[in-house]
Coordinates of N, CA and C and ligand atoms in Angstrom, one line a residue:
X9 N 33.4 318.0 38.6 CA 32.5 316.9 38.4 C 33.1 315.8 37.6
X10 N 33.5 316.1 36.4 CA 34.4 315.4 35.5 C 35.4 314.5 36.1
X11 N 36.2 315.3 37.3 CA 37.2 314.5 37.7 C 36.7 313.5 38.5
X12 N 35.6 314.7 40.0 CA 35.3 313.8 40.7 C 35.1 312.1 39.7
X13 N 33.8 312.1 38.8 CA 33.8 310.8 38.4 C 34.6 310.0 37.9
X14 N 36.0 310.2 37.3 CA 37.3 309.6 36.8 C 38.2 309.2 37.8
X15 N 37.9 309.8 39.0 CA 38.5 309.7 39.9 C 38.2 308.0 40.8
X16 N 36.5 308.3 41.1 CA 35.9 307.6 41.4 C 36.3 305.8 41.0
X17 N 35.9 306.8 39.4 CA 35.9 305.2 38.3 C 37.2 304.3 38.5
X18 N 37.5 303.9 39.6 CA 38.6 302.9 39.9 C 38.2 301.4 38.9
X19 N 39.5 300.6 39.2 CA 39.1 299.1 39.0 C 39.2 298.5 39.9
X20 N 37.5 298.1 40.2 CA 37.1 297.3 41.2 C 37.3 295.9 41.0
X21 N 37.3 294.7 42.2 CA 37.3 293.7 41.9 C 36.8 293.1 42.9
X22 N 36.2 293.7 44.0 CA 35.7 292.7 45.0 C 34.7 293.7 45.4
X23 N 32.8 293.0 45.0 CA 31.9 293.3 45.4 C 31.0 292.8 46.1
X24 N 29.4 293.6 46.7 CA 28.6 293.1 47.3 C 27.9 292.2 46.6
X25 N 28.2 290.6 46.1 CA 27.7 290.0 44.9 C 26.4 290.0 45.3
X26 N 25.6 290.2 46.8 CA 23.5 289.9 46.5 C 23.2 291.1 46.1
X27 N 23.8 292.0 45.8 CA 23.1 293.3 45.6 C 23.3 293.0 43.8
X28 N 21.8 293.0 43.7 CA 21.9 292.2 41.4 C 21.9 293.5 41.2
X29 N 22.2 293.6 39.7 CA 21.7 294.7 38.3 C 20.8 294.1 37.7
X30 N 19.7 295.4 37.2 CA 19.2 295.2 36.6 C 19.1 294.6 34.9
X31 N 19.0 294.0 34.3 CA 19.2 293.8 32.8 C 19.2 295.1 32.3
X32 N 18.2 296.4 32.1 CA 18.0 297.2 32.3 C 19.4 298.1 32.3
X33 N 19.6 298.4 33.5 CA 20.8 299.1 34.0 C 21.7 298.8 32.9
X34 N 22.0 297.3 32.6 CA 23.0 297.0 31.7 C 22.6 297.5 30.1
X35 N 21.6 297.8 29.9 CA 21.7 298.3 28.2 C 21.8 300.0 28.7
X36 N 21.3 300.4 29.6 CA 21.6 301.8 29.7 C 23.2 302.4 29.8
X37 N 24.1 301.0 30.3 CA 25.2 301.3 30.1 C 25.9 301.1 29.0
X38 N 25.1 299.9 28.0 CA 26.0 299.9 27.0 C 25.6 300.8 25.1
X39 N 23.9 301.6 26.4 CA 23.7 302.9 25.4 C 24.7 304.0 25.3
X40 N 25.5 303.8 26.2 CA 26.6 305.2 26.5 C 27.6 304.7 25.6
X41 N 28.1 303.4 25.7 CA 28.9 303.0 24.2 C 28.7 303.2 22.9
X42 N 27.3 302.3 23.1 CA 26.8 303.1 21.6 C 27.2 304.5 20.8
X43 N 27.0 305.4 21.7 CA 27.1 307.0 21.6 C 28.5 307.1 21.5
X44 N 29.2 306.6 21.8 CA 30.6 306.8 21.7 C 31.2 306.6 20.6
X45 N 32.3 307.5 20.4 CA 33.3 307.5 19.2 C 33.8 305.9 18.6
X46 N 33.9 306.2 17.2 CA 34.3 304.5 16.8 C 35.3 304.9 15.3
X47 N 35.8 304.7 15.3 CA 36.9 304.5 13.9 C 35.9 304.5 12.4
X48 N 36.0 305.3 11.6 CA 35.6 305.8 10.6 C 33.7 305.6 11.0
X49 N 33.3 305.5 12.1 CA 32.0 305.2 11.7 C 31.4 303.9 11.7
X50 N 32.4 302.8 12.2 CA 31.9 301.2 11.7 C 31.5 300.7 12.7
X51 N 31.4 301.2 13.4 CA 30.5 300.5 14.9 C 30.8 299.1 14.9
X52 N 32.0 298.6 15.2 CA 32.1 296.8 14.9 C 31.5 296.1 16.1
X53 N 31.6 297.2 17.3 CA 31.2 296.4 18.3 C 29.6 295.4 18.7
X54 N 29.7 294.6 19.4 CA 28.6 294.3 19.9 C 28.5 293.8 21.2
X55 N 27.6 293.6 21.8 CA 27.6 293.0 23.5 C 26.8 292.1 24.0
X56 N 27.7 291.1 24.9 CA 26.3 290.4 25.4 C 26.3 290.8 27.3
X57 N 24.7 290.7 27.4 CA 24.8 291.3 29.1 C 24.0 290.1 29.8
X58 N 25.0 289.7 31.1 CA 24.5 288.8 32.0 C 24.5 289.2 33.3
X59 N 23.7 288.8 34.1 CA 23.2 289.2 35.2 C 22.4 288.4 36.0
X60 N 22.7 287.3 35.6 CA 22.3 285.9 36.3 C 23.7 285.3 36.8
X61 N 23.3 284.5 38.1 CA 24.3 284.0 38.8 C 25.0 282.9 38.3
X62 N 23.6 281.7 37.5 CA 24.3 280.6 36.8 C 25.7 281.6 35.9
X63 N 24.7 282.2 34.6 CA 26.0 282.5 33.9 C 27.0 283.5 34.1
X64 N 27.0 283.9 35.6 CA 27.9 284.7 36.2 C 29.2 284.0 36.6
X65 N 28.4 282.7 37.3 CA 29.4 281.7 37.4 C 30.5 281.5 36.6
X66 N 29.8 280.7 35.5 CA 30.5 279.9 34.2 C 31.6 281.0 33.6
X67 N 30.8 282.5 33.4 CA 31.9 283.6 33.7 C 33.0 283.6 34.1
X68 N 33.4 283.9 34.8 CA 33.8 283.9 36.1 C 35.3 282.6 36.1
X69 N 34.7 281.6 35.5 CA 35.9 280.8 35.3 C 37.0 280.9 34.5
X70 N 36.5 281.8 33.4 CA 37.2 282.1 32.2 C 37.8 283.4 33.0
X71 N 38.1 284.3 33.5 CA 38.6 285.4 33.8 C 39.8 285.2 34.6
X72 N 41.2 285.8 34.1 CA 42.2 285.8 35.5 C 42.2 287.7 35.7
X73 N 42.6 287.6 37.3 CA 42.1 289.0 38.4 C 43.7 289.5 38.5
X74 N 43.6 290.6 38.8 CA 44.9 291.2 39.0 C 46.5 290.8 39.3
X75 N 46.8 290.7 38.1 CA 48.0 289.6 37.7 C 49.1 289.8 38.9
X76 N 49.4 291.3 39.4 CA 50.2 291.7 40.3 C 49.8 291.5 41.7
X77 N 49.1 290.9 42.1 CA 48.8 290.2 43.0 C 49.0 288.3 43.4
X78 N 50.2 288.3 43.6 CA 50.4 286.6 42.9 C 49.8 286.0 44.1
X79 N 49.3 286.7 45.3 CA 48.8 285.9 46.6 C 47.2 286.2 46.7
X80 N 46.7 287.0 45.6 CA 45.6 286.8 45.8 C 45.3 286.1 44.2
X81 N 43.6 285.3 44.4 CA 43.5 284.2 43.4 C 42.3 285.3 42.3
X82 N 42.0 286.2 43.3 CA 40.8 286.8 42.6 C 39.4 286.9 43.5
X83 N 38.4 287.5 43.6 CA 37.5 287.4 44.4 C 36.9 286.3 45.0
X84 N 36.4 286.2 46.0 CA 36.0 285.0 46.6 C 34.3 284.9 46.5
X85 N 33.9 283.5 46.5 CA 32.3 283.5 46.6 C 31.9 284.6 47.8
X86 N 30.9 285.3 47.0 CA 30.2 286.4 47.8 C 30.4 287.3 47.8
X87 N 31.9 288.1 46.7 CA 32.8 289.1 46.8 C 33.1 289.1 45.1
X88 N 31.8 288.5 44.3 CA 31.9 288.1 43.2 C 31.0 289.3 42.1
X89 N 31.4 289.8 41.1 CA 30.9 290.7 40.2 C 29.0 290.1 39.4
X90 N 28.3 290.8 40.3 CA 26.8 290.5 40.0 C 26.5 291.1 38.5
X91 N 27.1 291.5 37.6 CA 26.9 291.5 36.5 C 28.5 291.5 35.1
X92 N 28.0 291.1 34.1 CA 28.9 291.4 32.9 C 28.7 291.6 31.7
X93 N 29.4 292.4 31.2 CA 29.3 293.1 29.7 C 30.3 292.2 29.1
X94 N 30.0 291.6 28.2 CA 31.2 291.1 26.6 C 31.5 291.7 26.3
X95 N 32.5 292.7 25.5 CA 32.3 293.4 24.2 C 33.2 292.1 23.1
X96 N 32.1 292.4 22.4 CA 32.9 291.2 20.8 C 32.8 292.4 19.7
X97 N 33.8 291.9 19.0 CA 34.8 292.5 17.4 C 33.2 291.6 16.6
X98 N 32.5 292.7 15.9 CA 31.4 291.5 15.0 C 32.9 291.8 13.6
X99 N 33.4 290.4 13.2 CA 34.2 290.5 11.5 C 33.3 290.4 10.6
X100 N 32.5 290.0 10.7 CA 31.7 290.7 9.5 C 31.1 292.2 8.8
X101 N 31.9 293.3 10.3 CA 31.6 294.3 10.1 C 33.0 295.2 10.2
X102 N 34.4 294.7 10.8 CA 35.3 294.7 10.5 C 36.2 293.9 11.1
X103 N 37.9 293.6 10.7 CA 38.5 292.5 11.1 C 39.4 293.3 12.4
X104 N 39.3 294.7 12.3 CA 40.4 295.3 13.5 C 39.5 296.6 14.4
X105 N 39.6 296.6 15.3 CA 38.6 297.3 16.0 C 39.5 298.1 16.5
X106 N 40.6 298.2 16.5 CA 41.2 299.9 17.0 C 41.1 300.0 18.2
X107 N 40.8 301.2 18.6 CA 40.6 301.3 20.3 C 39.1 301.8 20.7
X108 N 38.1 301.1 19.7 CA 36.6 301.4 20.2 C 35.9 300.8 21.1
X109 N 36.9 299.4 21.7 CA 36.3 299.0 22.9 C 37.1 299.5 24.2
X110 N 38.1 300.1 23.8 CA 38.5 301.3 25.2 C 37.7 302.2 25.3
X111 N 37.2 302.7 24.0 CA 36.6 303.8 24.7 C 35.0 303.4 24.9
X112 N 35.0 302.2 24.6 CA 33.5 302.1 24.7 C 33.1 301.8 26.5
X113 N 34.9 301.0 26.4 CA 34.6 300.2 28.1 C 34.4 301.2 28.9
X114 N 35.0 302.7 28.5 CA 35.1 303.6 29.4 C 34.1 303.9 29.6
X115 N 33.2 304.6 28.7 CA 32.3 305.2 28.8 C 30.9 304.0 29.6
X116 N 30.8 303.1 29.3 CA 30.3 301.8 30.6 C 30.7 301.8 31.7
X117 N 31.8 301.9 31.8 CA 32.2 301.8 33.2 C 32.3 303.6 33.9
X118 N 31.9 304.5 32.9 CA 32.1 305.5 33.6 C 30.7 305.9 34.4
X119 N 29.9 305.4 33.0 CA 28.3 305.8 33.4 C 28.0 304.5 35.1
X120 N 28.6 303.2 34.6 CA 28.1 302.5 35.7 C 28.6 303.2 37.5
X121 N 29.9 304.2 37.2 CA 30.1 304.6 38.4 C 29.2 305.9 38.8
X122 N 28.9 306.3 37.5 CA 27.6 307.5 37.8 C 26.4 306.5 38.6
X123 N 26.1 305.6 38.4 CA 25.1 305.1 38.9 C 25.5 304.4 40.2
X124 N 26.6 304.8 40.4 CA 26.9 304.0 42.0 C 27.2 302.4 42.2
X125 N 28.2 302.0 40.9 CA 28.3 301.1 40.2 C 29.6 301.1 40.4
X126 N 30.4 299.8 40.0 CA 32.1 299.8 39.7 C 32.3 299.1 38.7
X127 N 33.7 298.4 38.3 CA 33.7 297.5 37.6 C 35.3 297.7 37.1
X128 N 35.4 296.1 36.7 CA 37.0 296.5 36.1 C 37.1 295.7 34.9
X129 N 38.4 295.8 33.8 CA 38.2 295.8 32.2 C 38.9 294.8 32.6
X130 N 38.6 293.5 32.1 CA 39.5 292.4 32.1 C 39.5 292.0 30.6
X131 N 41.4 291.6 30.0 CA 41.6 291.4 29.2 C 42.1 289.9 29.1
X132 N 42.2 289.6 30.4 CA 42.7 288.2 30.7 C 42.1 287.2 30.7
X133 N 41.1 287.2 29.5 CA 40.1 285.9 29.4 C 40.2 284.6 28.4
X134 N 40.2 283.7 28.9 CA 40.3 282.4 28.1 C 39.1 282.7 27.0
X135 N 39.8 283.0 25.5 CA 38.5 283.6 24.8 C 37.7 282.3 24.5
X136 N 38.9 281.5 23.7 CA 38.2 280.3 22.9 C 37.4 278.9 23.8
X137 N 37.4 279.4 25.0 CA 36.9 278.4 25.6 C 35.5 279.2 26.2
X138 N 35.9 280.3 26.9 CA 34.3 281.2 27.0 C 33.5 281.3 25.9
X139 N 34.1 281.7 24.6 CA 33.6 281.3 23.5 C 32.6 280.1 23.5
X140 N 32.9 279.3 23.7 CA 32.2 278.1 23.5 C 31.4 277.6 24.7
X141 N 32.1 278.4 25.9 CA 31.2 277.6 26.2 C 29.6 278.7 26.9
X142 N 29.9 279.5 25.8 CA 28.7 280.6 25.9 C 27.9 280.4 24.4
X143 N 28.7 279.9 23.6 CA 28.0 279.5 22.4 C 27.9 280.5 21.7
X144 N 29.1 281.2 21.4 CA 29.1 282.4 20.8 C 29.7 282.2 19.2
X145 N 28.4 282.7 18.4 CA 29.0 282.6 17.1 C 30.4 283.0 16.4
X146 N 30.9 281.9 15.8 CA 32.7 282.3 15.5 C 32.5 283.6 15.0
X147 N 31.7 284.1 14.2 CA 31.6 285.8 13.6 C 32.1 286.8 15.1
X148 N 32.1 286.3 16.2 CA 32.0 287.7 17.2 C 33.9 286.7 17.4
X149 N 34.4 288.0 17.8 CA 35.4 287.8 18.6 C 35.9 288.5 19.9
X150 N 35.8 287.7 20.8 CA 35.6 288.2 22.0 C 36.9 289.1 22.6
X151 N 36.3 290.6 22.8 CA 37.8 291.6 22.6 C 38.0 291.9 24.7
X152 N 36.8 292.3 25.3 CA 37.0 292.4 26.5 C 36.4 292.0 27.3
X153 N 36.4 291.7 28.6 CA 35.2 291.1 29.3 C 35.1 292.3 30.9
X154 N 33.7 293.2 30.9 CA 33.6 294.4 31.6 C 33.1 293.1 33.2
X155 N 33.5 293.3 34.6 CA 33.0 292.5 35.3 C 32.4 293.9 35.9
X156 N 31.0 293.6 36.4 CA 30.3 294.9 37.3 C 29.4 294.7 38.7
X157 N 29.6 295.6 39.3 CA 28.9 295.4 40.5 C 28.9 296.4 41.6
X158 N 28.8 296.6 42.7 CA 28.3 297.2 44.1 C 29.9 297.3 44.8
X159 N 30.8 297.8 44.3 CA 32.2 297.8 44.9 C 32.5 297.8 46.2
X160 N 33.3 296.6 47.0 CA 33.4 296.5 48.4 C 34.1 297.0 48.6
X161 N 35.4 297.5 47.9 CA 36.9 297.7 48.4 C 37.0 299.3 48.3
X162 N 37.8 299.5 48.7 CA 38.3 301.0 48.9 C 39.7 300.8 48.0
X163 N 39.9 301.5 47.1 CA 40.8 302.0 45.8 C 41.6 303.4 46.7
X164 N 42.5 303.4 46.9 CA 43.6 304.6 47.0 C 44.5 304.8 46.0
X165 N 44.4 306.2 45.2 CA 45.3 306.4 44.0 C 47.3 306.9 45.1
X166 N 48.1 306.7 44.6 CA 49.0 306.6 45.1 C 50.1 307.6 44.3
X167 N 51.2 308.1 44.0 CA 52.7 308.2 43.3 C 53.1 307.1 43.1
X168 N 53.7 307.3 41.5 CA 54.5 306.5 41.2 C 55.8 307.1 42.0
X169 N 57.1 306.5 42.8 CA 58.0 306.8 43.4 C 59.3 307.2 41.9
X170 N 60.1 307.1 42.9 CA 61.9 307.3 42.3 C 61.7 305.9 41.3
X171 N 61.4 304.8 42.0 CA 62.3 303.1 41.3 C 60.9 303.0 40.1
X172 N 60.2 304.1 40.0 CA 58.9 303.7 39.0 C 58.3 303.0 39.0
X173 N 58.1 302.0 40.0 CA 57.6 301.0 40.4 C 56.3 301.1 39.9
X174 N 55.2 300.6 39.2 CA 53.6 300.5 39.1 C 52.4 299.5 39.0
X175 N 53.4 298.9 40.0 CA 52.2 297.5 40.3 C 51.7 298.2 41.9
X176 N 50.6 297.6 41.4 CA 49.2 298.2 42.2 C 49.3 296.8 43.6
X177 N 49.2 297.2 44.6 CA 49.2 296.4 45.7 C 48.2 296.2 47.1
X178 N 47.8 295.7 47.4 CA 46.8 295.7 48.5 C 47.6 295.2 50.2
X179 N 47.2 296.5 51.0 CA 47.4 296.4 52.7 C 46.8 294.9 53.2
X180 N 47.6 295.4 54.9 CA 46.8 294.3 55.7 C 45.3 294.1 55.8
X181 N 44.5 295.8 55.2 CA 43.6 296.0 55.8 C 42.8 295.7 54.8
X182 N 43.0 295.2 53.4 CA 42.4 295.1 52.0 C 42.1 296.5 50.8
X183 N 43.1 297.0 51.4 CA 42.6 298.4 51.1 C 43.5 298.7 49.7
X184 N 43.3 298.5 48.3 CA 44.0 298.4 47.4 C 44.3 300.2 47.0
X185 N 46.1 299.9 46.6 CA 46.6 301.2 46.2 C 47.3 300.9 44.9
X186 N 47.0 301.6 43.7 CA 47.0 302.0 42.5 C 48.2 303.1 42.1
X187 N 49.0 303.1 41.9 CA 50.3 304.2 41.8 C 50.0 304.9 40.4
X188 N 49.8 306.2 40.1 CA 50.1 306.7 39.3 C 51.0 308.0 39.0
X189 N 51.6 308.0 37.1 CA 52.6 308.7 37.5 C 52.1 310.2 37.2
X190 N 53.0 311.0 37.8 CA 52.9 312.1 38.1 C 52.3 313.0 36.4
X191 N 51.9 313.9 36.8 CA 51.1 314.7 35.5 C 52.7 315.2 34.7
X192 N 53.5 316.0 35.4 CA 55.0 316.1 34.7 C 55.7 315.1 34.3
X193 N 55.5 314.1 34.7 CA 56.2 313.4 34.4 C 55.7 312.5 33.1
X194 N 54.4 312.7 32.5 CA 53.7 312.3 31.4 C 53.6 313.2 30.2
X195 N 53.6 314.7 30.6 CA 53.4 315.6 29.5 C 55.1 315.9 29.1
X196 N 55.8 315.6 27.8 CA 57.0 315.3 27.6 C 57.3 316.9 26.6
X197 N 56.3 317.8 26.4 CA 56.7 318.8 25.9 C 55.5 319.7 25.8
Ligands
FMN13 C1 42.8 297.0 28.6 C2 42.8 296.7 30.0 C3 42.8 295.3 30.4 C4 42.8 295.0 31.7 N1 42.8 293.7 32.0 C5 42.7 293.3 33.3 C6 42.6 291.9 33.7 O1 42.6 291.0 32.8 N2 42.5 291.6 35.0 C7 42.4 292.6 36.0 O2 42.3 292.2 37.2 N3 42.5 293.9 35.7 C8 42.6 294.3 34.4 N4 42.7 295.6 34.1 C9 42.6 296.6 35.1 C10 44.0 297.3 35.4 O3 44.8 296.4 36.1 C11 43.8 298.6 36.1 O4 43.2 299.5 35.1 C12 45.1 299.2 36.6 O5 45.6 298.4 37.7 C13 44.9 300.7 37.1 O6 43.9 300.7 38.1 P1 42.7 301.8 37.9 O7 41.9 301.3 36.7 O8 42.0 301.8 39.2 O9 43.3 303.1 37.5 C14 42.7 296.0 32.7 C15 42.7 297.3 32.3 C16 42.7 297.7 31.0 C17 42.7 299.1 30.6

């Protein structure tokens, strides 16, 4: 069951954008964060959730899509993520957040795929200009940006080969393949 869902939990990038989330849906996913583990106890995190088109848009501009793809630009209108999670660093509750928005993304993105949901962790965001132009108090600093939605694409997990190659690549048929390396070849003792 475990795996099935890990398995599942790909990074999606091209969805059914009319099929919305609910606001709803979105706090129940970033209840599963909540619950989740955080460095001494400091819960620095915090979130903002959209699920409107306007500010999905304005979104949307600030984000670059799968870097290893230099021929595609990123999803197209109508193949666009109907919802998103912020996660921001609150510094007034600490200045370094460790890895509590990995594990917080996970646990969001894991629950969102329990719900028949996808989504992918983008770290490639114009912060200081999303920043602003979301009107986001300088106190938050913006650590990831979760894009979510109704996943159109088909994800195939792949081997990493001999040349170790691990850029993730998509067919004629749009059918994106993700290489990972082998379980031996990660456990080193
Ligand atoms: C911390 C982090 C940041 C990421 N940032 C981006 C990003 O900016 N843009 C993007 O398209 N994908 C991003 N990804 C998704 C990775 O490309 C993806 O996890 C990787 O290709 C493996 O695919 P998988 O998640 O299906 O296993 C990010 C993933 C992680 C964990």
């Amino acid at each position: 069951m475990m795996k099935d869902l890990v398995l599942k939990n790909r990074s999606y990038r091209r969805f059914y954008q009319e099929v919305a989330i609910e606001l709803q849906t979105l706090r129940e996913l970033v209840d599963l964060a909540r619950l989740s583990a955080s460095a001494l106890n400091l819960q620095p995190l915090k979130y903002m959730l959209f699920c409107d088109p306007e500010k999905n848009a304005l979104i949307f501009e600030h984000l670059a899509w799968a870097g290893y793809l230099k021929d595609w630009p990123g999803p197209g209108e109508g193949e666009r993520p109907s919802a998103y999670i912020i996660i921001l660093g609150d510094t007034d509750i600490s200045r370094s957040f460790g890895c509590d928005h990995g594990i917080a993304a996970q646990s969001i993105l894991l629950g969102a795929t329990d719900k028949g949901l996808g989504g992918c962790m983008i770290a490639s965001v114009q912060r200081q200009q999303l920043s602003k132009a979301l009107g986001i108090a300088s106190r938050y600093e913006i650590i990831l940006v979760l894009a979510l939605g109704k996943p159109k694409e088909k994800v195939v997990i792949e081997t990493v080969g001999p040349t170790g190659d691990v850029k993730y690549w998509h067919d004629s048929e749009g059918v994106h393949h993700v290489p990972k390396r082998q379980l031996d070849d990660i456990i080193i003792a």
